PDB file of C-alpha atoms in Angstrom:
ATOM      1  CA  MET A 370       0.000   0.000   0.000  1.00 39.00           C
ATOM      2  CA  THR A 371       1.378   3.410  -0.952  1.00 43.00           C
ATOM      3  CA  LYS A 372       1.743   5.609   2.070  1.00 45.00           C
ATOM      4  CA  ARG A 373       0.051   8.990   1.737  1.00 48.00           C
ATOM      5  CA  THR A 374       2.799  11.361   2.800  1.00 41.00           C
ATOM      6  CA  SER A 375       0.737  14.552   3.035  1.00 48.00           C
ATOM      7  CA  ALA A 376      -2.846  15.525   3.761  1.00 56.00           C
ATOM      8  CA  LYS A 377      -4.874  15.637   0.572  1.00 59.00           C
ATOM      9  CA  TYR A 378      -5.942  19.243   1.012  1.00 60.00           C
ATOM     10  CA  LYS A 379      -2.344  20.400   1.393  1.00 69.00           C
ATOM     11  CA  LEU A 380      -1.910  19.516  -2.258  1.00 73.00           C
ATOM     12  CA  ASP A 381      -4.875  21.724  -3.161  1.00 66.00           C
ATOM     13  CA  ARG A 382      -3.307  24.641  -1.288  1.00 65.00           C
ATOM     14  CA  ARG A 383       0.109  24.071  -2.819  1.00 71.00           C
ATOM     15  CA  MET A 384      -1.321  23.920  -6.341  1.00 68.00           C
ATOM     16  CA  GLY A 385      -3.744  26.760  -5.693  1.00 72.00           C
ATOM     17  CA  GLU A 386      -6.500  24.654  -7.288  1.00 82.00           C
ATOM     18  CA  ASN A 387      -9.325  22.436  -6.094  1.00 76.00           C
ATOM     19  CA  ILE A 388      -7.988  19.444  -8.029  1.00 77.00           C
ATOM     20  CA  TRP A 389     -10.701  16.980  -6.911  1.00 74.00           C
ATOM     21  CA  GLY A 390     -13.544  19.508  -7.101  1.00 70.00           C
ATOM     22  CA  ARG A 391     -14.584  18.911  -3.500  1.00 69.00           C
ATOM     23  CA  PRO A 392     -16.784  21.411  -1.610  1.00 67.00           C
ATOM     24  CA  LYS A 393     -14.541  21.280   1.484  1.00 68.00           C
ATOM     25  CA  SER A 394     -11.329  22.206  -0.327  1.00 65.00           C
ATOM     26  CA  PRO A 395      -9.522  25.122   1.409  1.00 58.00           C
ATOM     27  CA  VAL A 396      -8.923  26.649  -2.033  1.00 62.00           C
ATOM     28  CA  ASN A 397     -12.636  27.507  -2.078  1.00 52.00           C
ATOM     29  CA  ARG A 398     -11.825  29.968   0.710  1.00 53.00           C
ATOM     30  CA  ARG A 399      -8.169  30.868   0.075  1.00 53.00           C
ATOM     31  CA  GLU A 400      -6.680  30.620  -3.405  1.00 52.00           C
ATOM     32  CA  TYR A 401      -3.149  31.495  -2.279  1.00 49.00           C
ATOM     33  CA  GLY A 402      -0.483  29.059  -1.152  1.00 49.00           C
ATOM     34  CA  PRO A 403       0.111  27.851   2.402  1.00 49.00           C
ATOM     35  CA  GLY A 404       2.402  29.528   4.928  1.00 51.00           C
ATOM     36  CA  GLN A 405       2.827  33.110   6.110  1.00 51.00           C
ATOM     37  CA  HIS A 406       4.255  34.179   2.745  1.00 50.00           C
ATOM     38  CA  GLY A 407       1.683  32.342   0.675  1.00 49.00           C
ATOM     39  CA  GLN A 408      -0.041  35.469  -0.573  1.00 53.00           C
ATOM     40  CA  ARG A 409       3.227  36.918  -1.875  1.00 55.00           C
ATOM     41  CA  ARG A 410       4.254  33.921  -3.990  1.00 54.00           C
ATOM     42  CA  LYS A 411       3.523  35.457  -7.360  1.00 58.00           C
ATOM     43  CA  ALA A 412       6.990  35.166  -8.941  1.00 63.00           C
ATOM     44  CA  LYS A 413       7.180  34.031 -12.562  1.00 80.00           C
ATOM     45  CA  ILE A 414       7.496  30.251 -12.807  1.00 82.00           C
ATOM     46  CA  SER A 415      10.188  28.779 -15.066  1.00 91.00           C
ATOM     47  CA  ASP A 416       9.393  26.206 -17.756  1.00 91.00           C
ATOM     48  CA  PHE A 417      10.821  23.542 -15.460  1.00 94.00           C
ATOM     49  CA  GLY A 418       8.550  24.774 -12.664  1.00 92.00           C
ATOM     50  CA  ILE A 419       5.471  24.644 -14.904  1.00 94.00           C
ATOM     51  CA  GLN A 420       6.296  21.094 -15.984  1.00 95.00           C
ATOM     52  CA  LEU A 421       7.015  20.000 -12.404  1.00 95.00           C
ATOM     53  CA  ARG A 422       3.743  21.505 -11.224  1.00 93.00           C
ATOM     54  CA  ALA A 423       1.810  19.635 -13.946  1.00 95.00           C
ATOM     55  CA  LYS A 424       3.462  16.375 -12.863  1.00 96.00           C
ATOM     56  CA  GLN A 425       2.751  16.964  -9.173  1.00 93.00           C
ATOM     57  CA  LYS A 426      -0.877  17.796  -9.902  1.00 93.00           C
ATOM     58  CA  LEU A 427      -1.515  14.707 -12.020  1.00 96.00           C
ATOM     59  CA  LYS A 428       0.431  12.434  -9.665  1.00 94.00           C
ATOM     60  CA  GLY A 429      -1.407  13.878  -6.675  1.00 91.00           C
ATOM     61  CA  TYR A 430      -4.825  13.533  -8.279  1.00 93.00           C
ATOM     62  CA  TYR A 431      -4.482   9.749  -8.409  1.00 95.00           C
ATOM     63  CA  GLY A 432      -3.836   9.462  -4.691  1.00 91.00           C
ATOM     64  CA  ASP A 433      -0.412  11.077  -4.429  1.00 86.00           C
ATOM     65  CA  LEU A 434       1.401   8.191  -6.109  1.00 93.00           C
ATOM     66  CA  THR A 435       5.076   7.776  -5.321  1.00 94.00           C
ATOM     67  CA  GLU A 436       7.551   9.066  -7.878  1.00 96.00           C
ATOM     68  CA  LYS A 437       8.704   5.510  -8.543  1.00 96.00           C
ATOM     69  CA  GLN A 438       5.160   4.342  -9.310  1.00 96.00           C
ATOM     70  CA  PHE A 439       4.348   7.339 -11.471  1.00 97.00           C
ATOM     71  CA  LYS A 440       7.548   7.181 -13.492  1.00 97.00           C
ATOM     72  CA  ARG A 441       6.992   3.473 -14.129  1.00 97.00           C
ATOM     73  CA  ILE A 442       3.565   4.293 -15.592  1.00 98.00           C
ATOM     74  CA  TYR A 443       5.086   7.084 -17.710  1.00 97.00           C
ATOM     75  CA  THR A 444       7.784   4.707 -19.007  1.00 97.00           C
ATOM     76  CA  GLU A 445       5.148   2.224 -20.074  1.00 97.00           C
ATOM     77  CA  ALA A 446       3.069   4.973 -21.719  1.00 97.00           C
ATOM     78  CA  ALA A 447       6.124   6.088 -23.700  1.00 97.00           C
ATOM     79  CA  ARG A 448       6.843   2.531 -24.829  1.00 96.00           C
ATOM     80  CA  VAL A 449       3.360   1.932 -26.274  1.00 94.00           C
ATOM     81  CA  THR A 450       2.544   3.240 -29.750  1.00 95.00           C
ATOM     82  CA  GLY A 451       0.411   6.359 -29.990  1.00 95.00           C
ATOM     83  CA  ASP A 452       0.341   9.679 -28.147  1.00 97.00           C
ATOM     84  CA  THR A 453       2.298   9.300 -24.897  1.00 97.00           C
ATOM     85  CA  GLY A 454       0.142  11.800 -22.999  1.00 97.00           C
ATOM     86  CA  GLU A 455      -3.067  10.001 -23.967  1.00 98.00           C
ATOM     87  CA  ASN A 456      -1.455   6.656 -23.120  1.00 98.00           C
ATOM     88  CA  LEU A 457      -0.466   7.985 -19.696  1.00 98.00           C
ATOM     89  CA  ILE A 458      -4.018   9.080 -18.892  1.00 98.00           C
ATOM     90  CA  GLY A 459      -5.393   5.759 -20.140  1.00 98.00           C
ATOM     91  CA  LEU A 460      -3.046   3.767 -17.908  1.00 98.00           C
ATOM     92  CA  LEU A 461      -3.869   5.902 -14.857  1.00 98.00           C
ATOM     93  CA  GLU A 462      -7.614   5.523 -15.448  1.00 98.00           C
ATOM     94  CA  ARG A 463      -7.246   1.748 -15.715  1.00 98.00           C
ATOM     95  CA  ARG A 464      -5.947   1.468 -12.146  1.00 98.00           C
ATOM     96  CA  LEU A 465      -8.486  -0.422 -10.024  1.00 98.00           C
ATOM     97  CA  ASP A 466      -8.612   2.290  -7.355  1.00 98.00           C
ATOM     98  CA  ALA A 467      -9.319   4.890 -10.057  1.00 98.00           C
ATOM     99  CA  VAL A 468     -12.173   2.783 -11.480  1.00 98.00           C
ATOM    100  CA  VAL A 469     -13.671   2.308  -7.994  1.00 98.00           C
ATOM    101  CA  TYR A 470     -13.479   6.076  -7.483  1.00 97.00           C
ATOM    102  CA  ARG A 471     -14.952   6.881 -10.913  1.00 97.00           C
ATOM    103  CA  SER A 472     -17.796   4.415 -10.258  1.00 97.00           C
ATOM    104  CA  LYS A 473     -18.756   6.479  -7.171  1.00 96.00           C
ATOM    105  CA  PHE A 474     -18.424   3.538  -4.822  1.00 96.00           C
ATOM    106  CA  VAL A 475     -16.406   5.798  -2.498  1.00 95.00           C
ATOM    107  CA  ALA A 476     -16.043   9.555  -2.075  1.00 93.00           C
ATOM    108  CA  THR A 477     -12.315  10.060  -2.693  1.00 92.00           C
ATOM    109  CA  ILE A 478      -9.419   8.420  -4.521  1.00 94.00           C
ATOM    110  CA  PHE A 479      -7.717   7.907  -1.150  1.00 93.00           C
ATOM    111  CA  ALA A 480     -10.786   6.067   0.155  1.00 94.00           C
ATOM    112  CA  ALA A 481     -10.788   3.978  -3.052  1.00 96.00           C
ATOM    113  CA  ARG A 482      -7.236   2.822  -2.415  1.00 96.00           C
ATOM    114  CA  GLN A 483      -8.078   1.833   1.139  1.00 96.00           C
ATOM    115  CA  PHE A 484     -11.332   0.174   0.039  1.00 97.00           C
ATOM    116  CA  VAL A 485      -9.509  -2.020  -2.474  1.00 98.00           C
ATOM    117  CA  ASN A 486      -6.695  -2.732  -0.035  1.00 97.00           C
ATOM    118  CA  HIS A 487      -9.132  -4.023   2.561  1.00 97.00           C
ATOM    119  CA  GLY A 488     -10.486  -6.618   0.152  1.00 97.00           C
ATOM    120  CA  HIS A 489     -13.952  -5.154  -0.509  1.00 97.00           C
ATOM    121  CA  VAL A 490     -13.693  -5.367  -4.324  1.00 98.00           C
ATOM    122  CA  LYS A 491     -13.945  -8.188  -6.855  1.00 98.00           C
ATOM    123  CA  VAL A 492     -12.901  -8.126 -10.509  1.00 98.00           C
ATOM    124  CA  ASN A 493     -14.667 -10.640 -12.728  1.00 98.00           C
ATOM    125  CA  GLY A 494     -15.772 -12.516  -9.617  1.00 97.00           C
ATOM    126  CA  LYS A 495     -12.341 -12.734  -7.980  1.00 98.00           C
ATOM    127  CA  ARG A 496     -11.285 -10.653  -5.011  1.00 97.00           C
ATOM    128  CA  VAL A 497      -8.484  -8.204  -5.807  1.00 98.00           C
ATOM    129  CA  ASN A 498      -6.796  -6.133  -3.099  1.00 97.00           C
ATOM    130  CA  ILE A 499      -4.140  -4.382  -5.186  1.00 98.00           C
ATOM    131  CA  PRO A 500      -5.069  -0.722  -5.926  1.00 97.00           C
ATOM    132  CA  SER A 501      -2.685  -0.553  -8.893  1.00 97.00           C
ATOM    133  CA  TYR A 502      -4.256  -3.640 -10.521  1.00 98.00           C
ATOM    134  CA  ARG A 503      -4.853  -2.777 -14.183  1.00 98.00           C
ATOM    135  CA  VAL A 504      -8.414  -3.204 -15.352  1.00 98.00           C
ATOM    136  CA  LYS A 505      -9.109  -4.269 -18.948  1.00 98.00           C
ATOM    137  CA  GLU A 506     -11.976  -3.265 -21.201  1.00 98.00           C
ATOM    138  CA  GLY A 507     -15.017  -5.381 -20.397  1.00 98.00           C
ATOM    139  CA  ASP A 508     -13.907  -6.195 -16.843  1.00 98.00           C
ATOM    140  CA  VAL A 509     -16.676  -6.221 -14.234  1.00 98.00           C
ATOM    141  CA  ILE A 510     -15.832  -4.569 -10.925  1.00 98.00           C
ATOM    142  CA  GLU A 511     -18.159  -5.173  -8.002  1.00 98.00           C
ATOM    143  CA  VAL A 512     -18.334  -4.715  -4.263  1.00 97.00           C
ATOM    144  CA  ARG A 513     -18.323  -7.934  -2.245  1.00 96.00           C
ATOM    145  CA  ASP A 514     -21.760  -8.882  -0.899  1.00 95.00           C
ATOM    146  CA  ARG A 515     -20.689  -8.564   2.722  1.00 93.00           C
ATOM    147  CA  SER A 516     -19.467  -4.990   2.073  1.00 95.00           C
ATOM    148  CA  LYS A 517     -22.456  -3.580   0.183  1.00 93.00           C
ATOM    149  CA  GLN A 518     -24.081  -1.965   3.213  1.00 91.00           C
ATOM    150  CA  LEU A 519     -21.019  -0.042   4.348  1.00 93.00           C
ATOM    151  CA  ALA A 520     -21.807   3.596   5.131  1.00 90.00           C
ATOM    152  CA  VAL A 521     -19.006   4.920   2.898  1.00 89.00           C
ATOM    153  CA  LEU A 522     -20.664   3.278  -0.118  1.00 91.00           C
ATOM    154  CA  LEU A 523     -24.128   4.590   0.585  1.00 85.00           C
ATOM    155  CA  GLU A 524     -22.812   8.109   1.182  1.00 89.00           C
ATOM    156  CA  ALA A 525     -20.655   8.172  -1.975  1.00 91.00           C
ATOM    157  CA  VAL A 526     -23.516   7.163  -4.267  1.00 89.00           C
ATOM    158  CA  GLN A 527     -25.478  10.220  -3.108  1.00 87.00           C
ATOM    159  CA  LEU A 528     -22.686  12.701  -3.841  1.00 86.00           C
ATOM    160  CA  ALA A 529     -23.833  15.410  -6.231  1.00 84.00           C
ATOM    161  CA  GLU A 530     -20.355  16.827  -6.844  1.00 80.00           C
ATOM    162  CA  ARG A 531     -19.486  14.388  -9.650  1.00 89.00           C
ATOM    163  CA  ASP A 532     -21.041  11.915 -12.070  1.00 93.00           C
ATOM    164  CA  VAL A 533     -19.928   8.534 -13.374  1.00 96.00           C
ATOM    165  CA  PRO A 534     -18.175   9.065 -16.768  1.00 97.00           C
ATOM    166  CA  ASP A 535     -19.533   7.295 -19.843  1.00 97.00           C
ATOM    167  CA  TYR A 536     -16.568   4.922 -20.158  1.00 98.00           C
ATOM    168  CA  ILE A 537     -17.811   3.173 -17.015  1.00 98.00           C
ATOM    169  CA  ASP A 538     -21.240   1.554 -16.803  1.00 98.00           C
ATOM    170  CA  ALA A 539     -22.184   1.585 -13.120  1.00 97.00           C
ATOM    171  CA  ASP A 540     -25.212  -0.015 -11.473  1.00 97.00           C
ATOM    172  CA  HIS A 541     -25.407   1.288  -7.917  1.00 95.00           C
ATOM    173  CA  SER A 542     -28.374  -0.930  -7.037  1.00 94.00           C
ATOM    174  CA  LYS A 543     -26.046  -3.922  -7.469  1.00 96.00           C
ATOM    175  CA  MET A 544     -22.814  -2.073  -6.580  1.00 96.00           C
ATOM    176  CA  LYS A 545     -21.341  -3.278  -9.845  1.00 97.00           C
ATOM    177  CA  ALA A 546     -19.572  -1.488 -12.697  1.00 98.00           C
ATOM    178  CA  THR A 547     -18.200  -2.440 -16.100  1.00 98.00           C
ATOM    179  CA  PHE A 548     -15.098  -0.777 -17.504  1.00 98.00           C
ATOM    180  CA  VAL A 549     -16.394  -0.147 -21.015  1.00 98.00           C
ATOM    181  CA  ARG A 550     -13.360   1.413 -22.694  1.00 98.00           C
ATOM    182  CA  THR A 551     -10.071   3.149 -22.040  1.00 98.00           C
ATOM    183  CA  PRO A 552     -10.750   6.892 -22.062  1.00 98.00           C
ATOM    184  CA  ALA A 553      -8.932   9.652 -23.898  1.00 97.00           C
ATOM    185  CA  LEU A 554      -7.880  12.793 -22.030  1.00 97.00           C
ATOM    186  CA  GLY A 555     -11.009  14.635 -23.170  1.00 97.00           C
ATOM    187  CA  ASP A 556     -13.251  11.925 -21.712  1.00 98.00           C
ATOM    188  CA  VAL A 557     -11.903  12.160 -18.166  1.00 97.00           C
ATOM    189  CA  PRO A 558     -13.925  14.492 -15.904  1.00 96.00           C
ATOM    190  CA  TYR A 559     -11.071  16.357 -14.241  1.00 95.00           C
ATOM    191  CA  PRO A 560     -12.333  19.354 -12.211  1.00 91.00           C
ATOM    192  CA  VAL A 561      -9.192  21.273 -13.264  1.00 91.00           C
ATOM    193  CA  MET A 562      -7.061  21.256 -16.404  1.00 93.00           C
ATOM    194  CA  MET A 563      -4.557  18.437 -16.523  1.00 96.00           C
ATOM    195  CA  GLU A 564      -1.630  18.779 -18.923  1.00 96.00           C
ATOM    196  CA  PRO A 565      -0.022  15.386 -19.536  1.00 97.00           C
ATOM    197  CA  ASN A 566       1.975  16.917 -22.409  1.00 97.00           C
ATOM    198  CA  LEU A 567       3.914  18.949 -19.832  1.00 97.00           C
ATOM    199  CA  VAL A 568       4.500  15.795 -17.785  1.00 97.00           C
ATOM    200  CA  ILE A 569       5.978  14.140 -20.883  1.00 97.00           C
ATOM    201  CA  GLU A 570       8.218  17.175 -21.459  1.00 96.00           C
ATOM    202  CA  PHE A 571       9.349  17.034 -17.829  1.00 96.00           C
ATOM    203  CA  TYR A 572      10.505  13.428 -18.057  1.00 96.00           C
ATOM    204  CA  ALA A 573      12.005  13.901 -21.542  1.00 92.00           C
ATOM    205  CA  GLN A 574      14.208  16.741 -20.297  1.00 90.00           C
ATOM    206  CA  ASN A 575      15.107  15.506 -16.802  1.00 83.00           C
TER     207      ASN A 575
END
């Protein structure tokens, strides 16, 4: 299990954006960075800084992945034919914890990781407790019968802040979802702009 090294809302403050689109984000109240000098941090950012920021934002969005994990995904995206940025997004969205989050079984990506880790999820009828497990098109993801009445599930389904994207077919009455297809960048409902092209530039130059 990847250890979350910082509180999720600290990332929002550092980025100056509500990257998960949550009502409780501190950015909804204060758009400047953390610390006593946060309001004065308006210096021009270098190209390296812009690329680094794009990487941190995308990496953080998927549960603050470790650099080792994220770079491994980037390396695989670069190795596959096609647009590397689109490949990167596709691989990230195929993570089991991301699919559980997108299906609105839980409220946050961090909760999705924990939910999978604790053995509450089955893929094609078999229990899987690895958040980074890569889902394939047509795979059926469902909550184990004994876990279907958990409060976190019932609360997440009612959330109005986000919808299930069309590349996932979710049935909340059965707590089951089908991963229909691998999405392109434009299909993914990010609350803020993600720039995988800058992430690719970052790794190509560093």
